[in-house]
Coordinates of C-alpha atoms in Angstrom, one line a residue:
M1 CA 93.0 116.0 117.7
T2 CA 94.2 118.9 119.6
S3 CA 92.7 120.0 122.8
I4 CA 91.7 123.2 121.1
L5 CA 89.8 121.5 118.4
H6 CA 88.3 119.1 121.1
G7 CA 86.9 122.0 123.1
H8 CA 85.6 123.6 119.9
I9 CA 83.7 120.3 119.1
V10 CA 82.3 119.8 122.7
N11 CA 81.1 123.5 122.8
H12 CA 79.4 123.0 119.5
I13 CA 77.6 119.9 121.0
K14 CA 76.8 121.7 124.0
K15 CA 75.2 124.7 122.1
N16 CA 73.5 122.6 119.4
G17 CA 72.8 119.2 120.8
D18 CA 74.0 115.8 119.4
I19 CA 75.6 115.7 115.9
P20 CA 76.0 113.0 113.5
F21 CA 79.3 111.2 113.0
S22 CA 79.6 112.8 109.7
V23 CA 79.4 116.3 111.2
F24 CA 82.0 115.4 113.8
M25 CA 84.3 114.1 111.1
E26 CA 83.8 117.2 109.0
M27 CA 84.7 119.5 112.0
A28 CA 87.8 117.1 112.9
L29 CA 89.1 117.2 109.4
F30 CA 88.1 120.5 107.8
D31 CA 88.0 123.1 110.7
E32 CA 89.5 126.3 109.2
K33 CA 91.9 126.9 112.1
Y34 CA 92.2 123.4 113.8
G35 CA 91.1 120.9 111.4
Y36 CA 93.6 118.0 110.7
Y37 CA 93.9 119.0 106.8
N38 CA 94.5 122.7 107.6
T39 CA 97.2 122.3 110.4
S40 CA 99.9 119.8 109.5
K41 CA 101.8 118.5 106.7
I42 CA 100.1 115.0 106.0
F43 CA 101.5 114.0 102.7
G44 CA 104.9 112.7 101.8
K45 CA 107.7 111.0 103.6
K46 CA 107.7 113.4 106.5
G47 CA 103.9 113.5 106.7
D48 CA 101.5 111.4 108.5
F49 CA 101.1 108.8 105.7
V50 CA 102.5 108.3 102.2
T51 CA 101.1 106.2 99.1
S52 CA 102.8 103.3 97.6
P53 CA 104.1 105.1 94.5
I54 CA 105.9 107.6 96.7
T55 CA 107.8 105.0 98.7
S56 CA 108.9 102.7 95.8
S57 CA 108.7 102.0 92.2
L58 CA 107.7 98.7 93.0
F59 CA 104.0 99.6 93.1
G60 CA 104.2 100.8 89.4
E61 CA 106.2 97.8 88.4
S62 CA 103.7 95.4 90.0
L63 CA 100.8 97.2 88.3
A64 CA 102.4 97.1 84.9
N65 CA 103.3 93.4 85.3
E66 CA 99.6 92.5 86.1
F67 CA 98.6 94.6 83.1
V68 CA 100.9 92.5 80.8
N69 CA 99.8 89.3 82.4
L70 CA 96.1 90.2 81.8
S71 CA 96.7 91.4 78.3
K72 CA 98.2 88.0 77.5
T73 CA 95.1 86.3 79.0
F74 CA 92.5 88.4 77.3
C75 CA 93.9 89.6 74.1
Y76 CA 94.3 87.4 70.9
V77 CA 96.0 89.0 67.9
N78 CA 95.7 87.6 64.5
Y79 CA 98.7 87.9 62.2

């Protein structure tokens, strides 16, 4: 959290009193100027985090493998 956003939240609390955690998170994440999602590149290899499908095909392959195993267990085909 930037010091500007921190000051913005502190000023809001001083002016309006205590806030619930949900309001704090909303301010920290979605503030129009300083919120996390509005100030940085967060997705992808150069962002703050990536998801499994972005880093490797292993996730998709593992998921497909489990689907095949489940289909063998629960599906019965009469020929």
